[in-house]
PDB file of C-alpha atoms in Angstrom:
ATOM      1  CA  UNK A   3      10.180  55.099  33.089  1.00 35.00           C
ATOM      2  CA  UNK A   4       8.764  55.626  29.635  1.00 37.00           C
ATOM      3  CA  UNK A   5       6.249  53.281  28.059  1.00 39.00           C
ATOM      4  CA  UNK A   6       8.634  52.891  25.114  1.00 44.00           C
ATOM      5  CA  UNK A   7      11.333  51.351  27.295  1.00 69.00           C
ATOM      6  CA  UNK A   8       8.891  48.848  28.813  1.00 64.00           C
ATOM      7  CA  UNK A   9       7.652  47.887  25.351  1.00 64.00           C
ATOM      8  CA  UNK A  10      11.266  47.571  24.206  1.00 90.00           C
ATOM      9  CA  UNK A  11      12.098  45.410  27.221  1.00 92.00           C
ATOM     10  CA  UNK A  12       9.126  43.160  26.552  1.00 93.00           C
ATOM     11  CA  UNK A  13      10.087  42.742  22.885  1.00 94.00           C
ATOM     12  CA  UNK A  14      13.741  42.080  23.721  1.00 95.00           C
ATOM     13  CA  UNK A  15      12.682  39.551  26.351  1.00 95.00           C
ATOM     14  CA  UNK A  16      10.452  37.809  23.809  1.00 96.00           C
ATOM     15  CA  UNK A  17      13.236  37.813  21.194  1.00 97.00           C
ATOM     16  CA  UNK A  18      15.688  36.205  23.610  1.00 97.00           C
ATOM     17  CA  UNK A  19      13.126  33.636  24.757  1.00 97.00           C
ATOM     18  CA  UNK A  20      12.446  32.774  21.117  1.00 97.00           C
ATOM     19  CA  UNK A  21      16.151  32.023  20.619  1.00 98.00           C
ATOM     20  CA  UNK A  22      16.249  29.910  23.790  1.00 98.00           C
ATOM     21  CA  UNK A  23      13.143  28.038  22.656  1.00 98.00           C
ATOM     22  CA  UNK A  24      14.784  27.260  19.308  1.00 98.00           C
ATOM     23  CA  UNK A  25      17.714  25.651  21.128  1.00 98.00           C
ATOM     24  CA  UNK A  26      15.306  23.775  23.416  1.00 98.00           C
ATOM     25  CA  UNK A  27      13.238  22.385  20.523  1.00 97.00           C
ATOM     26  CA  UNK A  28      16.306  21.354  18.536  1.00 97.00           C
ATOM     27  CA  UNK A  29      17.675  19.473  21.539  1.00 97.00           C
ATOM     28  CA  UNK A  30      14.244  18.014  22.180  1.00 96.00           C
ATOM     29  CA  UNK A  31      14.305  16.713  18.607  1.00 95.00           C
ATOM     30  CA  UNK A  32      17.816  15.258  18.996  1.00 96.00           C
ATOM     31  CA  UNK A  33      17.504  13.796  22.504  1.00 95.00           C
ATOM     32  CA  UNK A  34      13.802  13.584  23.222  1.00 94.00           C
ATOM     33  CA  UNK A  35      12.746  14.502  26.754  1.00 96.00           C
ATOM     34  CA  UNK A  36      15.672  12.610  28.327  1.00 96.00           C
ATOM     35  CA  UNK A  37      15.775  15.361  30.981  1.00 97.00           C
ATOM     36  CA  UNK A  38      12.479  13.999  32.404  1.00 97.00           C
ATOM     37  CA  UNK A  39      14.481  11.535  34.511  1.00 97.00           C
ATOM     38  CA  UNK A  40      16.505  14.268  36.236  1.00 97.00           C
ATOM     39  CA  UNK A  41      15.810  14.904  39.885  1.00 97.00           C
ATOM     40  CA  UNK A  42      15.650  18.496  41.109  1.00 97.00           C
ATOM     41  CA  UNK A  43      19.094  18.461  42.801  1.00 98.00           C
ATOM     42  CA  UNK A  44      20.601  17.190  39.533  1.00 98.00           C
ATOM     43  CA  UNK A  45      19.053  20.114  37.663  1.00 98.00           C
ATOM     44  CA  UNK A  46      20.303  22.540  40.289  1.00 98.00           C
ATOM     45  CA  UNK A  47      23.783  21.053  39.871  1.00 98.00           C
ATOM     46  CA  UNK A  48      23.514  21.408  36.083  1.00 98.00           C
ATOM     47  CA  UNK A  49      22.614  25.070  36.565  1.00 98.00           C
ATOM     48  CA  UNK A  50      25.628  25.389  38.871  1.00 98.00           C
ATOM     49  CA  UNK A  51      27.949  23.956  36.200  1.00 97.00           C
ATOM     50  CA  UNK A  52      26.689  26.471  33.632  1.00 97.00           C
ATOM     51  CA  UNK A  53      26.815  29.496  35.945  1.00 98.00           C
ATOM     52  CA  UNK A  54      30.196  28.530  37.337  1.00 96.00           C
ATOM     53  CA  UNK A  55      31.610  28.219  33.801  1.00 95.00           C
ATOM     54  CA  UNK A  56      30.292  31.692  32.948  1.00 96.00           C
ATOM     55  CA  UNK A  57      31.941  33.140  36.044  1.00 96.00           C
ATOM     56  CA  UNK A  58      35.174  31.322  35.262  1.00 94.00           C
ATOM     57  CA  UNK A  59      35.195  32.690  31.710  1.00 93.00           C
ATOM     58  CA  UNK A  60      34.364  36.179  32.922  1.00 93.00           C
ATOM     59  CA  UNK A  61      37.251  36.093  35.383  1.00 92.00           C
ATOM     60  CA  UNK A  62      39.785  34.450  33.060  1.00 87.00           C
ATOM     61  CA  UNK A  63      38.762  36.453  30.031  1.00 82.00           C
ATOM     62  CA  UNK A  64      39.226  33.550  27.642  1.00 74.00           C
ATOM     63  CA  UNK A  65      37.937  30.106  26.774  1.00 68.00           C
ATOM     64  CA  UNK A  66      39.980  27.115  25.714  1.00 68.00           C
ATOM     65  CA  UNK A  67      36.930  25.189  24.516  1.00 70.00           C
ATOM     66  CA  UNK A  68      35.868  27.843  22.010  1.00 68.00           C
ATOM     67  CA  UNK A  69      32.363  28.451  23.333  1.00 77.00           C
ATOM     68  CA  UNK A  70      31.566  31.747  24.997  1.00 86.00           C
ATOM     69  CA  UNK A  71      29.169  32.673  27.752  1.00 94.00           C
ATOM     70  CA  UNK A  72      26.123  33.259  25.556  1.00 96.00           C
ATOM     71  CA  UNK A  73      25.315  29.547  25.058  1.00 96.00           C
ATOM     72  CA  UNK A  74      25.684  29.027  28.811  1.00 97.00           C
ATOM     73  CA  UNK A  75      23.111  31.736  29.599  1.00 98.00           C
ATOM     74  CA  UNK A  76      20.776  30.103  27.061  1.00 98.00           C
ATOM     75  CA  UNK A  77      21.325  26.798  28.876  1.00 98.00           C
ATOM     76  CA  UNK A  78      20.459  28.458  32.208  1.00 98.00           C
ATOM     77  CA  UNK A  79      17.177  29.688  30.747  1.00 98.00           C
ATOM     78  CA  UNK A  80      16.368  26.241  29.385  1.00 98.00           C
ATOM     79  CA  UNK A  81      17.438  24.253  32.450  1.00 98.00           C
ATOM     80  CA  UNK A  82      15.436  26.631  34.656  1.00 98.00           C
ATOM     81  CA  UNK A  83      12.327  25.942  32.591  1.00 98.00           C
ATOM     82  CA  UNK A  84      13.072  22.214  32.675  1.00 98.00           C
ATOM     83  CA  UNK A  85      13.360  22.484  36.462  1.00 98.00           C
ATOM     84  CA  UNK A  86       9.980  24.190  36.657  1.00 97.00           C
ATOM     85  CA  UNK A  87       8.479  21.457  34.483  1.00 98.00           C
ATOM     86  CA  UNK A  88       9.959  18.816  36.779  1.00 97.00           C
ATOM     87  CA  UNK A  89       8.637  20.571  39.880  1.00 97.00           C
ATOM     88  CA  UNK A  90       5.133  20.699  38.412  1.00 96.00           C
ATOM     89  CA  UNK A  91       5.008  17.250  36.801  1.00 96.00           C
ATOM     90  CA  UNK A  92       7.332  15.223  39.000  1.00 96.00           C
ATOM     91  CA  UNK A  93      10.234  13.075  37.938  1.00 95.00           C
ATOM     92  CA  UNK A  94       9.671  10.399  35.304  1.00 96.00           C
ATOM     93  CA  UNK A  95      11.189   6.922  35.326  1.00 94.00           C
ATOM     94  CA  UNK A  96      11.632   7.057  31.558  1.00 92.00           C
ATOM     95  CA  UNK A  97      11.891  10.010  29.183  1.00 89.00           C
ATOM     96  CA  UNK A  98       8.965   8.906  27.049  1.00 90.00           C
ATOM     97  CA  UNK A  99       6.209  10.095  29.392  1.00 92.00           C
ATOM     98  CA  UNK A 100       6.095  13.516  27.727  1.00 94.00           C
ATOM     99  CA  UNK A 101       5.752  14.077  24.008  1.00 93.00           C
ATOM    100  CA  UNK A 102       7.601  16.772  22.106  1.00 93.00           C
ATOM    101  CA  UNK A 103       4.326  18.663  21.773  1.00 95.00           C
ATOM    102  CA  UNK A 104       3.621  18.456  25.520  1.00 96.00           C
ATOM    103  CA  UNK A 105       7.159  19.514  26.425  1.00 97.00           C
ATOM    104  CA  UNK A 106       7.028  22.438  24.011  1.00 97.00           C
ATOM    105  CA  UNK A 107       3.617  23.527  25.304  1.00 97.00           C
ATOM    106  CA  UNK A 108       4.930  23.449  28.888  1.00 97.00           C
ATOM    107  CA  UNK A 109       8.014  25.402  27.815  1.00 98.00           C
ATOM    108  CA  UNK A 110       5.840  28.068  26.172  1.00 98.00           C
ATOM    109  CA  UNK A 111       3.531  28.335  29.188  1.00 98.00           C
ATOM    110  CA  UNK A 112       6.407  28.702  31.631  1.00 97.00           C
ATOM    111  CA  UNK A 113       8.272  31.156  29.399  1.00 97.00           C
ATOM    112  CA  UNK A 114       5.127  33.303  29.283  1.00 96.00           C
ATOM    113  CA  UNK A 115       4.842  33.051  33.093  1.00 95.00           C
ATOM    114  CA  UNK A 116       8.456  34.252  33.356  1.00 93.00           C
ATOM    115  CA  UNK A 117       7.747  37.167  31.045  1.00 94.00           C
ATOM    116  CA  UNK A 118       4.738  38.212  33.099  1.00 94.00           C
ATOM    117  CA  UNK A 119       6.770  37.940  36.319  1.00 91.00           C
ATOM    118  CA  UNK A 120       9.510  40.086  34.779  1.00 92.00           C
ATOM    119  CA  UNK A 121       6.999  42.717  33.672  1.00 92.00           C
ATOM    120  CA  UNK A 122       5.519  42.938  37.188  1.00 92.00           C
ATOM    121  CA  UNK A 123       8.938  43.162  38.827  1.00 89.00           C
ATOM    122  CA  UNK A 124      10.221  45.543  36.163  1.00 88.00           C
ATOM    123  CA  UNK A 125       7.327  47.876  36.939  1.00 85.00           C
ATOM    124  CA  UNK A 126       8.302  47.972  40.611  1.00 89.00           C
ATOM    125  CA  UNK A 127      12.077  48.131  40.064  1.00 90.00           C
ATOM    126  CA  UNK A 128      11.884  50.607  37.181  1.00 88.00           C
ATOM    127  CA  UNK A 129      14.265  48.803  34.786  1.00 90.00           C
ATOM    128  CA  UNK A 130      17.095  48.807  37.362  1.00 92.00           C
ATOM    129  CA  UNK A 131      18.494  45.636  35.747  1.00 93.00           C
ATOM    130  CA  UNK A 132      19.608  47.697  32.751  1.00 92.00           C
ATOM    131  CA  UNK A 133      22.165  49.466  34.943  1.00 93.00           C
ATOM    132  CA  UNK A 134      23.722  46.199  36.101  1.00 94.00           C
ATOM    133  CA  UNK A 135      26.746  44.422  34.681  1.00 95.00           C
ATOM    134  CA  UNK A 136      26.452  40.984  33.089  1.00 96.00           C
ATOM    135  CA  UNK A 137      28.903  39.712  35.713  1.00 96.00           C
ATOM    136  CA  UNK A 138      26.428  40.770  38.417  1.00 97.00           C
ATOM    137  CA  UNK A 139      23.742  38.617  36.803  1.00 97.00           C
ATOM    138  CA  UNK A 140      26.186  35.718  36.923  1.00 98.00           C
ATOM    139  CA  UNK A 141      26.871  36.254  40.622  1.00 98.00           C
ATOM    140  CA  UNK A 142      23.177  36.604  41.443  1.00 98.00           C
ATOM    141  CA  UNK A 143      22.373  33.407  39.538  1.00 98.00           C
ATOM    142  CA  UNK A 144      25.116  31.590  41.473  1.00 98.00           C
ATOM    143  CA  UNK A 145      23.748  32.985  44.742  1.00 98.00           C
ATOM    144  CA  UNK A 146      20.273  31.718  43.835  1.00 97.00           C
ATOM    145  CA  UNK A 147      21.755  28.305  43.006  1.00 98.00           C
ATOM    146  CA  UNK A 148      23.358  28.118  46.446  1.00 97.00           C
ATOM    147  CA  UNK A 149      20.078  29.236  48.022  1.00 97.00           C
ATOM    148  CA  UNK A 150      18.279  26.506  46.079  1.00 97.00           C
ATOM    149  CA  UNK A 151      20.788  23.904  47.240  1.00 97.00           C
ATOM    150  CA  UNK A 152      20.156  24.987  50.831  1.00 97.00           C
ATOM    151  CA  UNK A 153      16.376  24.732  50.343  1.00 96.00           C
ATOM    152  CA  UNK A 154      16.917  21.249  48.885  1.00 96.00           C
ATOM    153  CA  UNK A 155      18.982  20.296  51.949  1.00 95.00           C
ATOM    154  CA  UNK A 156      16.121  21.534  54.135  1.00 94.00           C
ATOM    155  CA  UNK A 157      13.696  19.343  52.212  1.00 93.00           C
ATOM    156  CA  UNK A 158      11.871  22.459  51.043  1.00 89.00           C
ATOM    157  CA  UNK A 159      10.953  23.472  54.613  1.00 88.00           C
ATOM    158  CA  UNK A 160      11.782  27.190  54.603  1.00 89.00           C
ATOM    159  CA  UNK A 161      10.750  29.590  57.332  1.00 90.00           C
ATOM    160  CA  UNK A 162      10.465  32.806  55.341  1.00 92.00           C
ATOM    161  CA  UNK A 163      11.967  32.285  51.906  1.00 90.00           C
ATOM    162  CA  UNK A 164      10.386  31.536  48.572  1.00 91.00           C
ATOM    163  CA  UNK A 165      10.721  28.027  47.247  1.00 94.00           C
ATOM    164  CA  UNK A 166      12.789  26.344  44.586  1.00 96.00           C
ATOM    165  CA  UNK A 167      10.341  27.345  41.860  1.00 96.00           C
ATOM    166  CA  UNK A 168      10.770  31.060  42.596  1.00 95.00           C
ATOM    167  CA  UNK A 169      14.538  30.678  42.530  1.00 96.00           C
ATOM    168  CA  UNK A 170      14.415  28.857  39.173  1.00 97.00           C
ATOM    169  CA  UNK A 171      12.185  31.620  37.766  1.00 96.00           C
ATOM    170  CA  UNK A 172      14.573  34.307  39.017  1.00 96.00           C
ATOM    171  CA  UNK A 173      17.607  32.485  37.577  1.00 97.00           C
ATOM    172  CA  UNK A 174      15.853  32.294  34.252  1.00 97.00           C
ATOM    173  CA  UNK A 175      14.966  35.982  34.263  1.00 96.00           C
ATOM    174  CA  UNK A 176      18.496  37.080  35.184  1.00 97.00           C
ATOM    175  CA  UNK A 177      19.874  34.873  32.403  1.00 98.00           C
ATOM    176  CA  UNK A 178      17.445  36.517  29.956  1.00 97.00           C
ATOM    177  CA  UNK A 179      18.599  39.950  31.159  1.00 96.00           C
ATOM    178  CA  UNK A 180      22.196  38.917  30.496  1.00 97.00           C
ATOM    179  CA  UNK A 181      21.261  37.700  27.024  1.00 97.00           C
ATOM    180  CA  UNK A 182      19.436  40.969  26.314  1.00 96.00           C
ATOM    181  CA  UNK A 183      22.510  42.950  27.302  1.00 95.00           C
ATOM    182  CA  UNK A 184      24.824  40.669  25.314  1.00 94.00           C
ATOM    183  CA  UNK A 185      22.528  40.810  22.264  1.00 93.00           C
ATOM    184  CA  UNK A 186      21.286  44.382  22.149  1.00 89.00           C
ATOM    185  CA  UNK A 187      23.963  46.381  24.010  1.00 79.00           C
ATOM    186  CA  UNK A 188      26.969  45.231  21.989  1.00 57.00           C
TER     187      UNK A 188
END
């Protein structure tokens, strides 16, 4: 793997995360941190809705609502980060316990964590994700959602598997990979 491809991957990852952050901050402006009241299973279900819609659109080849799969992958990135925030800060009774500045700072910190995780994994896997189809990312995200639901049913008591946070981070990274392919490979 050449250094140029890693640098390109890092820049593309950052570019996609910047776009996702813009959507996050605009929604944060419009709605505040209303998501702070969501419990983890509700966030997992929201991720399921988004990933399932992507798969449905991929299989049907058309949308009747007029929105494609790109906004859904952006939503997966953002809901994954929201899930990580909820796991770290707990669930709030009201959405006003976190300011816009605090929410944005948490978003930025967790997005940077995701980037660093991707860079470590990308080193070991040698950019294998570039050879995958976008539909495979969708299926893997759905698989991770079902794994997360199972971990939730077990009350987090796994024997060998990573926890909900690792699954959220992986979902986010696969969604970013899909967005990179949809943005830069067209």
